[in-house]
Amino acid sequence: MNSPIAFKAAEQTMWRLVQRYTGRVGYRRGVKSEGLSLSPPVIDCSGWTTLLLTQAMQAENEAAARAVFSADDMLALHAWSDRIIEEIGTRTGFILEARKITADTFPRYATIGLKMGEPEWANNHPRSRGITHIVQVVCSPEDGAQFVSESYGGSVSPGISLTPLTGWLASSENHLRAGEMWVVDPFRLASKAQG
């Protein structure tokens, strides 16, 4: 894995959110962070990724007492899964397509977009690269262990879950081999904001 750049406030914020909501929030397509106030609480994959990233970036800005991440970049993350990948990739100039994803190229806090079949709803809402799902890599502040946090509405464990990165990548191998996975590094937006 790439050597980590210290984003301690961001890392701790994402980890707190994951600890608070994993296993306690269900999945509902099209529902963003406002769904956390529903009873029972629900959120979709892009809503969850957006919440993790924007709160992490705001925490980093507050810890640094300056704009490490620009308000414009954070606002651009309030989108659907394919658009989040597109915005981060375009704004940072960094996107890995499936065949270029290796342990050496994989960002510490990767955001991963996947083409997961061709759902019927996507016929009326075509997606860039066919991306229909997004997940966020988070790290344990205690030991640096990497996990994938996602909100998913499949047949198993619907809602927010946390899976060790190595296990998640192994279970997603078919997407990697089929060229249906893209990785971006949202924290590269920090260097862009700093000029």
Coordinates of C-alpha atoms in Angstrom, one line a residue:
M1 CA 0.0 0.0 0.0
N2 CA 1.1 3.6 -0.5
S3 CA 2.8 5.2 2.4
P4 CA 0.2 7.1 4.4
I5 CA 0.1 10.9 4.5
A6 CA -1.0 12.0 8.0
F7 CA -4.7 12.9 7.9
K8 CA -5.2 12.1 11.5
A9 CA -8.3 14.2 12.1
A10 CA -9.9 12.8 8.9
E11 CA -9.0 9.2 9.8
Q12 CA -10.4 9.6 13.4
T13 CA -13.6 11.2 12.1
M14 CA -14.3 8.5 9.6
W15 CA -13.6 5.8 12.2
R16 CA -16.0 7.4 14.7
L17 CA -18.7 7.5 12.0
V18 CA -18.1 3.9 11.1
Q19 CA -18.2 2.8 14.8
R20 CA -21.4 4.8 15.3
Y21 CA -23.4 3.6 12.3
T22 CA -22.1 0.1 11.2
G23 CA -24.8 -2.5 11.7
R24 CA -27.3 0.1 12.9
V25 CA -28.4 1.8 9.6
G26 CA -30.2 0.1 6.7
Y27 CA -29.9 0.7 3.0
R28 CA -32.3 2.6 0.8
R29 CA -31.4 3.6 -2.8
G30 CA -31.6 7.4 -3.4
V31 CA -31.5 8.3 0.3
K32 CA -28.6 10.5 1.4
S33 CA -27.5 11.6 4.9
E34 CA -31.0 12.9 5.7
G35 CA -32.0 9.3 6.0
L36 CA -29.9 8.9 9.2
S37 CA -32.7 10.9 11.0
L38 CA -35.4 8.5 9.8
S39 CA -36.8 5.7 12.0
P40 CA -35.3 3.3 11.2
P41 CA -32.3 5.1 9.7
V42 CA -31.3 4.4 6.1
I43 CA -28.8 5.7 3.6
D44 CA -27.5 4.6 0.2
C45 CA -23.9 3.9 -0.9
S46 CA -23.1 7.4 -2.3
G47 CA -24.8 9.1 0.6
W48 CA -22.7 7.2 3.0
T49 CA -19.4 7.8 1.1
T50 CA -20.2 11.5 0.8
L51 CA -20.9 11.7 4.5
L52 CA -17.7 10.0 5.4
L53 CA -15.6 12.1 3.1
T54 CA -17.1 15.5 3.7
Q55 CA -17.1 15.1 7.5
A56 CA -13.5 13.9 7.4
M57 CA -12.4 16.8 5.2
Q58 CA -14.2 19.3 7.4
A59 CA -12.4 17.8 10.5
E60 CA -9.1 18.1 8.7
N61 CA -9.8 21.8 7.9
E62 CA -10.8 22.5 11.5
A63 CA -7.7 20.7 12.9
A64 CA -5.4 22.7 10.5
A65 CA -7.4 26.0 11.1
R66 CA -7.3 26.5 7.3
A67 CA -8.8 25.2 4.1
V68 CA -6.9 22.0 3.5
F69 CA -9.9 20.9 1.4
S70 CA -11.8 23.5 -0.6
A71 CA -15.6 24.0 -0.1
D72 CA -16.0 23.6 -3.8
D73 CA -14.3 20.1 -3.8
M74 CA -16.4 19.0 -0.8
L75 CA -19.6 20.2 -2.5
A76 CA -18.8 18.3 -5.6
L77 CA -18.9 15.0 -3.6
H78 CA -22.6 15.4 -3.0
A79 CA -23.5 13.3 -6.0
W80 CA -24.2 9.8 -7.2
S81 CA -21.6 7.0 -7.1
D82 CA -20.3 7.4 -10.6
R83 CA -20.2 11.2 -10.4
I84 CA -18.2 11.1 -7.1
I85 CA -15.6 8.9 -8.8
E86 CA -15.6 11.2 -11.9
E87 CA -15.2 14.4 -9.8
I88 CA -12.4 13.1 -7.6
G89 CA -10.6 11.6 -10.6
T90 CA -10.9 14.8 -12.7
R91 CA -10.0 17.1 -9.9
T92 CA -6.9 15.2 -8.8
G93 CA -5.8 13.8 -12.1
F94 CA -5.6 10.3 -10.5
I95 CA -7.8 7.4 -11.3
L96 CA -6.9 3.7 -11.4
E97 CA -8.8 1.4 -13.7
A98 CA -9.1 -2.2 -12.6
R99 CA -6.0 -3.6 -14.4
K100 CA -3.7 -0.9 -12.8
I101 CA -4.9 -1.5 -9.3
T102 CA -2.1 -3.1 -7.3
A103 CA -0.9 -3.1 -3.6
D104 CA 1.7 -0.5 -4.7
T105 CA -0.8 1.8 -6.4
F106 CA -3.7 1.5 -4.0
P107 CA -4.3 4.8 -1.9
R108 CA -4.5 4.5 1.8
Y109 CA -8.0 6.1 1.9
A110 CA -9.2 4.9 -1.5
T111 CA -12.7 5.6 -2.8
I112 CA -13.8 2.7 -5.0
G113 CA -16.4 2.7 -7.7
L114 CA -17.9 -0.6 -9.1
K115 CA -20.0 -1.6 -11.9
M116 CA -22.4 -4.1 -10.3
G117 CA -24.4 -5.6 -13.0
E118 CA -26.9 -3.6 -15.0
P119 CA -29.8 -2.7 -12.7
E120 CA -33.1 -1.8 -14.3
W121 CA -33.1 1.6 -12.7
A122 CA -29.9 2.5 -14.5
N123 CA -31.7 2.3 -17.9
N124 CA -33.3 5.7 -17.1
H125 CA -30.2 7.0 -15.3
P126 CA -27.1 6.0 -17.4
R127 CA -23.9 6.0 -15.3
S128 CA -20.4 7.0 -16.3
R129 CA -18.4 3.8 -16.7
G130 CA -21.5 1.9 -15.6
I131 CA -20.6 2.6 -12.0
T132 CA -23.6 1.7 -9.7
H133 CA -21.9 1.2 -6.3
I134 CA -19.3 3.1 -4.3
V135 CA -17.3 2.2 -1.1
Q136 CA -14.8 4.0 1.1
V137 CA -11.6 2.7 2.7
V138 CA -11.2 3.7 6.3
C139 CA -8.4 3.0 8.7
S140 CA -8.4 2.1 12.4
P141 CA -6.5 4.9 14.3
E142 CA -5.2 2.3 16.7
D143 CA -3.3 0.1 14.4
G144 CA -3.8 1.5 10.9
A145 CA -5.7 -1.6 9.7
Q146 CA -7.7 -0.9 6.5
F147 CA -11.4 -1.7 6.1
V148 CA -14.0 -1.1 3.5
S149 CA -17.1 0.8 4.8
E150 CA -20.2 0.6 2.5
S151 CA -23.9 0.9 2.5
Y152 CA -25.3 -1.9 0.4
G153 CA -28.7 -3.3 -0.3
G154 CA -28.0 -6.7 -1.6
S155 CA -29.3 -10.0 -0.4
V156 CA -26.8 -10.3 2.5
S157 CA -26.3 -7.9 5.4
P158 CA -28.2 -4.9 3.9
G159 CA -27.1 -1.5 5.3
I160 CA -23.8 -0.1 6.5
S161 CA -21.1 -2.8 7.0
L162 CA -17.4 -2.9 7.7
T163 CA -15.1 -5.5 6.1
P164 CA -11.3 -5.9 6.3
L165 CA -9.9 -4.6 3.0
T166 CA -8.1 -7.8 2.1
G167 CA -11.3 -9.8 2.5
W168 CA -13.3 -7.2 0.6
L169 CA -10.8 -7.2 -2.3
A170 CA -10.8 -11.0 -2.4
S171 CA -14.6 -11.1 -2.7
S172 CA -14.5 -8.4 -5.4
E173 CA -11.9 -10.1 -7.5
N174 CA -14.5 -10.8 -10.3
H175 CA -15.0 -7.0 -10.7
L176 CA -11.3 -6.4 -10.8
R177 CA -10.8 -9.1 -13.5
A178 CA -13.7 -7.9 -15.5
G179 CA -12.4 -4.3 -15.5
E180 CA -15.4 -3.1 -13.5
M181 CA -13.6 -1.3 -10.6
W182 CA -12.1 2.2 -10.4
V183 CA -10.1 3.7 -7.6
V184 CA -9.6 7.4 -6.8
D185 CA -7.8 9.1 -3.9
P186 CA -10.0 11.8 -2.4
F187 CA -7.3 13.1 -0.1
R188 CA -5.2 14.2 -3.1
L189 CA -7.7 17.1 -3.2
A190 CA -5.7 18.5 -0.2
S191 CA -2.6 19.1 -2.3
K192 CA -4.8 20.7 -5.0
A193 CA -6.3 23.1 -2.4
Q194 CA -2.8 24.0 -1.2
G195 CA -1.7 25.0 -4.7

